[in-house]
Amino acid sequence: MRRSVRVGGLAVLVAVLVAACRPVPPDATLRSLADLRDGRLIGTSVEPAQFGRSADATLIASQFSSVTPENVMKWEVVHPGPSTWNHAPGDAVVAFAEEHGQRVRGHTLVWHRQNPAWLTGGSYSRDELIAVLEDHISTLVGRYEGRVAQWDVVNEAIADDGTLRDTIWLRGIGPDYIRLAFEFAHAADPDAELFINDYLIERGGAKAATLLWIVASLRAQGVPIHGVGYQVHALVPSLMPTPEQFADEMRRFASRGMLVEITEMDVALQLPSDPTTGPQQQADAYGSAVMACLAVRECTGVTTWNYSDAESWIPGEFPGFGEASIYDAELRPKPAYERIRQLLWWNLRAR
Ligand code: G3I
């Protein structure tokens, strides 16, 4: 009897070890692998024009479980005049997501860029500007109530030196614009997860400290703020924190009841890139972020900004830099894509 139990137990152990060493299934998509990991979401930014190109549409639908409108829900596009709205492009993004069972991150309700002239050039009293802000947020969030699960309510409110960024909102309303924006969004869709989003906060420092103060004070007032978005626009050679450092940064907010997400990740290379080092360094940077997110239960998603080099905003904004995405311009996956697959499959998380 004992011998057969021993043999049986050994067989089970071997079976488990063999299963644990199975290579990543070659056809496993990012979204199927991320879903294995506590239902994490893996996303990308999109433009409606991409849905008309079959290869792009197929890639977006098959690889990603979350989409973020890159530009079409920003003020200058969606609200070009005081009483003029252009919802069709945003509707197209939401329709595509619903067709493919994807979550939508709405982007972005309050920012200092891509605002229309009627807003930036207007002379508004504080109450008038508050009314304009409330009208915008309640109209846009209300339109997608129950269909856009998460919003970047306030984007880049903190300047690089850690002070509140000098914007039309701060000048016209005062710091209270942040609270008001979240309250207007919550009133329009009580079930939406409401995020504050910024860049260069993944390594701690002045911006992250100010963000923590803002979040803590808003939550102490009972303001409906639910999450922090780490944009993570990185460069190679990477200044990325280690996975452990990044995870600890996330935990500073998670420990206060906040969700966290990586919301706009890309890793730009200085051009011409070195094919022997660039793609691997890029994979390391993407990998650090994914391992950090996997280590923090409150990190519910990782979104890349643009999915391919052909769509990337980087070359236009930073001449001499590019190749920042996980797919190249011909939609071929790069080492960074495969690194993310491996990390998701093996569940390789920071400590
Ligand atoms: O729509 C106009 C078009 O009519 C015109 O012909 C064309 C040429 O001037 O410009 C088009 O607008 C461009 C817009 O993207 C839409 O394509 C703007 O010039 C261009 O500056 C704008 O860039 C966007 C950038 O934000 C603006 O700050 C990028 O696509 C977008 O990826 C980028 O995304 C931001 C996030 O929203 C927030 N976090 C930072 C991130 C990078 O800046």
XYZ file of C-alpha atoms and ligand atoms in Angstrom:
394
model
C 0.000 0.000 0.000
C 2.701 2.450 1.098
C 4.680 1.920 -2.159
C 1.648 2.711 -4.336
C 0.929 5.894 -2.309
C 4.565 6.959 -2.730
C 4.472 6.333 -6.473
C 1.115 8.109 -6.721
C 2.411 11.130 -4.790
C 5.534 11.323 -6.929
C 3.401 11.192 -10.068
C 1.340 14.116 -8.825
C 4.461 16.101 -7.953
C 5.956 15.458 -11.387
C 2.689 16.463 -13.044
C 2.619 19.715 -11.049
C 6.232 20.512 -11.875
C 5.707 19.778 -15.554
C 2.631 22.001 -15.590
C 4.508 24.766 -13.775
C 7.296 24.644 -16.359
C 4.993 24.798 -19.346
C 6.133 27.569 -21.675
C 3.817 30.478 -22.305
C 1.130 29.187 -24.661
C 2.197 30.652 -28.029
C -1.263 31.967 -28.799
C -1.942 33.406 -25.346
C -2.813 37.097 -25.672
C -1.895 39.831 -23.204
C -5.527 40.148 -22.142
C -5.956 36.390 -21.557
C -2.761 36.248 -19.504
C -3.534 39.403 -17.522
C -6.972 38.018 -16.737
C -5.300 35.031 -15.090
C -3.667 37.444 -12.640
C -6.537 38.501 -10.375
C -8.417 39.777 -13.412
C -5.863 42.499 -14.164
C -6.651 44.663 -17.145
C -4.139 45.328 -19.907
C -4.955 48.293 -22.072
C -3.888 50.739 -24.701
C -4.852 54.167 -25.961
C -6.877 54.251 -29.166
C -8.140 56.562 -31.908
C -11.322 55.752 -33.869
C -9.400 55.772 -37.165
C -7.560 52.654 -35.995
C -10.807 50.664 -35.932
C -11.073 50.999 -39.715
C -7.766 49.203 -40.286
C -8.421 45.484 -39.866
C -4.940 44.542 -38.613
C -5.021 47.301 -35.996
C -8.602 46.587 -34.967
C -7.864 42.870 -34.612
C -4.759 43.569 -32.536
C -6.542 46.050 -30.252
C -9.504 43.707 -29.753
C -7.511 40.533 -29.189
C -4.632 41.782 -27.053
C -6.244 44.394 -24.798
C -9.045 44.264 -22.240
C -9.133 48.034 -21.720
C -9.041 51.033 -24.043
C -8.468 54.725 -23.407
C -9.443 57.376 -25.974
C -6.099 59.067 -26.722
C -7.599 62.421 -27.760
C -11.293 62.269 -28.631
C -12.708 62.863 -25.175
C -10.483 65.876 -24.518
C -12.109 69.309 -24.355
C -10.781 70.617 -27.680
C -12.281 67.637 -29.520
C -15.451 66.797 -27.633
C -16.516 70.327 -26.561
C -15.254 72.692 -29.278
C -17.745 75.462 -28.467
C -19.599 76.573 -25.328
C -22.744 74.815 -26.559
C -21.139 72.650 -29.253
C -20.404 68.992 -28.622
C -18.700 66.413 -30.825
C -19.522 63.073 -29.251
C -19.254 60.853 -32.347
C -15.562 59.955 -31.963
C -15.931 59.153 -28.268
C -19.063 57.159 -29.027
C -17.024 55.141 -31.538
C -14.434 54.248 -28.905
C -17.102 53.169 -26.411
C -18.950 51.169 -29.073
C -15.762 49.359 -30.100
C -15.001 48.534 -26.470
C -18.512 47.221 -25.858
C -18.337 45.104 -29.019
C -15.121 43.497 -27.765
C -15.886 43.231 -24.057
C -13.336 45.862 -23.114
C -13.310 48.387 -20.273
C -13.064 52.075 -21.098
C -10.891 54.563 -19.207
C -12.301 58.020 -19.924
C -9.563 60.570 -20.580
C -9.472 63.365 -19.453
C -11.930 65.743 -17.792
C -9.617 68.487 -16.483
C -6.206 69.240 -17.959
C -4.129 72.272 -18.895
C -3.571 71.113 -22.494
C -5.835 70.544 -25.499
C -8.440 73.004 -24.302
C -10.480 75.014 -26.833
C -9.967 78.727 -27.344
C -13.429 79.583 -26.005
C -12.298 78.174 -22.689
C -8.710 79.384 -22.485
C -9.501 82.768 -24.045
C -12.666 83.477 -22.090
C -12.876 85.855 -19.125
C -14.913 84.026 -16.532
C -15.713 84.842 -12.938
C -14.959 82.037 -10.483
C -18.604 81.034 -10.372
C -18.875 81.154 -14.174
C -15.818 78.929 -14.601
C -17.165 76.498 -12.017
C -20.433 76.387 -13.974
C -18.517 75.726 -17.216
C -16.576 72.940 -15.522
C -19.711 71.382 -14.068
C -21.519 71.523 -17.407
C -18.602 69.821 -19.173
C -18.131 67.058 -16.663
C -21.794 66.309 -16.049
C -22.521 66.241 -19.797
C -19.570 64.023 -20.736
C -19.591 61.656 -17.765
C -23.380 61.536 -17.805
C -23.391 60.547 -21.478
C -21.351 57.468 -20.710
C -22.844 56.584 -17.332
C -22.389 52.861 -16.769
C -20.338 52.533 -19.984
C -17.058 54.239 -19.042
C -15.860 52.443 -15.922
C -13.001 54.744 -14.954
C -12.157 58.398 -15.576
C -8.990 60.411 -15.413
C -10.827 63.263 -13.734
C -7.848 65.551 -13.095
C -4.712 65.181 -15.171
C -1.266 66.582 -14.318
C -2.413 68.945 -11.554
C 1.067 69.016 -10.030
C 4.030 70.852 -11.500
C 7.409 69.164 -11.692
C 8.599 71.065 -8.603
C 5.742 69.676 -6.513
C 3.638 72.838 -6.450
C 0.118 72.938 -7.860
C 0.438 73.492 -11.607
C -0.397 77.039 -12.715
C -3.400 76.410 -14.970
C -6.609 78.153 -15.990
C -8.329 76.017 -13.381
C -6.049 76.992 -10.504
C -6.088 80.653 -11.497
C -9.801 80.791 -12.213
C -11.201 78.657 -9.380
C -8.370 78.002 -6.923
C -7.176 74.616 -5.588
C -10.796 73.674 -4.939
C -11.191 72.887 -8.668
C -9.802 69.452 -7.933
C -12.468 68.644 -5.330
C -15.208 70.104 -7.501
C -14.167 68.064 -10.542
C -14.373 64.810 -8.602
C -17.713 65.740 -7.063
C -19.181 66.700 -10.450
C -17.972 63.430 -11.979
C -19.351 61.359 -9.115
C -22.719 63.082 -9.338
C -22.855 62.205 -13.055
C -21.892 58.553 -12.593
C -21.815 57.330 -8.976
C -20.382 53.968 -10.036
C -17.419 55.235 -12.040
C -13.927 54.901 -10.564
C -12.466 58.391 -10.422
C -8.727 58.844 -10.824
C -6.173 61.576 -10.491
C -3.460 61.007 -13.108
C 0.112 62.273 -13.409
C 3.616 61.529 -14.640
C 6.997 61.152 -12.874
C 5.348 60.055 -9.634
C 6.590 56.467 -9.814
C 9.910 57.295 -8.164
C 8.641 59.252 -5.186
C 9.922 62.813 -4.805
C 8.191 66.171 -4.603
C 5.357 65.432 -7.057
C 4.470 62.172 -5.378
C 4.555 63.828 -1.942
C 2.172 66.575 -3.063
C -0.080 64.005 -4.712
C -0.234 62.006 -1.499
C -1.162 65.179 0.403
C -3.905 66.003 -2.124
C -5.307 62.479 -2.024
C -5.223 62.267 1.766
C -6.897 65.654 2.228
C -9.599 64.926 -0.367
C -10.364 61.540 1.145
C -10.480 63.117 4.621
C -13.195 65.443 3.265
C -15.118 62.475 1.887
C -14.438 63.498 -1.709
C -15.110 60.599 -4.137
C -11.559 60.046 -5.388
C -10.814 56.370 -5.965
C -7.504 55.953 -7.701
C -4.122 57.228 -8.796
C -2.948 56.901 -12.374
C 0.788 56.528 -13.002
C 1.351 57.624 -16.596
C 4.913 56.196 -16.787
C 6.257 57.827 -19.947
C 9.784 56.436 -19.667
C 13.030 56.830 -21.604
C 15.918 54.466 -22.278
C 18.390 54.339 -20.680
C 15.719 53.906 -18.124
C 15.245 56.019 -15.050
C 12.545 53.546 -14.033
C 12.459 52.625 -10.360
C 13.081 48.991 -9.500
C 9.936 46.858 -9.374
C 10.200 46.899 -5.582
C 10.544 50.682 -5.413
C 7.605 51.173 -7.761
C 5.474 48.686 -5.835
C 6.281 50.519 -2.602
C 5.204 53.807 -4.197
C 1.916 52.213 -5.205
C 1.457 50.851 -1.696
C 1.657 54.397 -0.279
C -1.682 55.061 -1.979
C -3.124 51.555 -1.798
C -2.684 51.646 1.992
C -5.015 54.655 1.986
C -7.756 52.762 0.218
C -6.856 53.933 -3.279
C -6.753 51.925 -6.468
C -3.716 52.431 -8.664
C -3.191 51.875 -12.385
C -0.399 52.369 -14.856
C -2.287 54.493 -17.345
C -0.055 55.632 -20.235
C 3.128 53.584 -20.378
C 5.614 53.904 -23.180
C 9.402 53.643 -23.194
C 11.082 55.859 -25.785
C 14.486 55.091 -27.299
C 16.923 57.713 -28.472
C 17.179 57.326 -32.251
C 18.861 55.696 -34.039
C 18.388 53.032 -31.427
C 21.022 50.383 -30.744
C 19.392 47.069 -31.753
C 21.705 45.168 -29.412
C 20.693 47.043 -26.259
C 17.636 49.236 -26.853
C 14.884 46.618 -27.172
C 16.105 44.682 -24.128
C 16.420 47.826 -21.976
C 12.939 48.751 -23.149
C 11.665 45.295 -22.180
C 13.275 45.708 -18.752
C 11.472 49.007 -18.218
C 8.066 47.663 -19.247
C 8.783 44.584 -17.141
C 9.543 46.631 -14.034
C 6.165 48.301 -14.239
C 4.277 45.048 -14.787
C 6.081 43.305 -11.906
C 5.263 46.223 -9.621
C 1.604 46.151 -10.590
C 1.389 42.383 -10.109
C 2.768 42.808 -6.579
C 0.056 45.225 -5.470
C -3.473 43.828 -5.362
C -4.919 47.362 -5.698
C -3.125 47.799 -9.021
C -5.967 46.867 -11.328
C -4.490 47.570 -14.730
C -1.594 48.439 -16.995
C -2.274 50.586 -20.039
C 0.283 51.328 -22.726
C 0.079 54.673 -24.499
C -0.226 53.810 -28.179
C 0.204 50.144 -29.067
C 2.565 50.531 -32.013
C 5.395 52.809 -33.074
C 3.286 53.905 -36.036
C 0.739 55.505 -33.663
C 3.132 56.937 -31.079
C 2.964 60.565 -29.961
C 6.652 60.544 -29.032
C 8.372 61.502 -32.329
C 6.104 64.515 -32.772
C 6.666 65.743 -29.241
C 10.291 64.670 -28.768
C 12.206 64.763 -32.085
C 15.093 62.287 -31.963
C 13.172 59.822 -29.818
C 10.752 57.068 -30.771
C 10.202 53.301 -31.064
C 8.411 53.561 -27.698
C 5.678 50.962 -28.094
C 5.445 47.207 -27.586
C 4.722 46.669 -31.302
C 6.811 48.112 -34.115
C 5.414 50.208 -36.964
C 4.585 47.021 -38.899
C 2.633 45.658 -35.897
C 5.333 43.109 -35.096
C 5.654 42.378 -31.365
C 8.896 43.498 -29.748
C 10.867 41.963 -26.852
C 8.850 44.169 -24.494
C 5.642 42.469 -25.643
C 7.105 39.032 -25.028
C 8.522 40.158 -21.652
C 5.043 41.219 -20.525
C 3.629 37.866 -21.674
C 6.306 35.979 -19.717
C 5.821 38.016 -16.548
C 2.072 37.581 -16.667
C 2.284 33.857 -17.330
C 4.869 33.149 -14.612
C 3.217 35.706 -12.339
C 6.630 37.214 -11.673
C 5.894 40.049 -9.305
C 8.016 42.384 -7.224
C 8.456 41.249 -3.608
O -6.504 67.384 -34.365
C -5.476 68.220 -34.879
C -5.541 68.233 -36.394
O -6.751 68.837 -36.822
C -4.341 69.019 -36.950
O -4.339 68.942 -38.351
C -3.052 68.374 -36.390
C -1.821 69.079 -36.887
O -1.692 70.309 -36.200
O -3.066 68.456 -34.942
C -4.126 67.682 -34.422
O -4.101 67.775 -33.025
C -3.049 67.004 -32.425
C -3.686 66.040 -31.417
O -2.674 65.315 -30.694
C -4.615 65.028 -32.084
O -3.877 64.244 -32.961
C -2.106 67.953 -31.688
O -1.422 68.735 -32.646
C -1.116 67.159 -30.862
O -0.336 68.032 -30.058
C -1.859 66.195 -29.940
O -0.884 65.419 -29.237
C -1.445 64.677 -28.155
C -0.790 65.186 -26.862
O -1.281 64.419 -25.745
C -1.102 66.636 -26.657
O -0.587 67.035 -25.428
C -1.097 63.209 -28.325
O -1.769 62.689 -29.468
C -1.489 62.412 -27.094
O -0.998 61.084 -27.181
C -0.896 63.046 -25.845
O -1.364 62.337 -24.742
C -1.061 62.891 -23.437
C -2.146 62.421 -22.506
O -3.391 62.845 -22.989
C -1.873 62.935 -21.098
N -0.555 62.491 -20.640
C 0.533 62.899 -21.516
C 0.291 62.378 -22.915
C 1.428 62.801 -23.807
O 1.457 64.217 -23.917
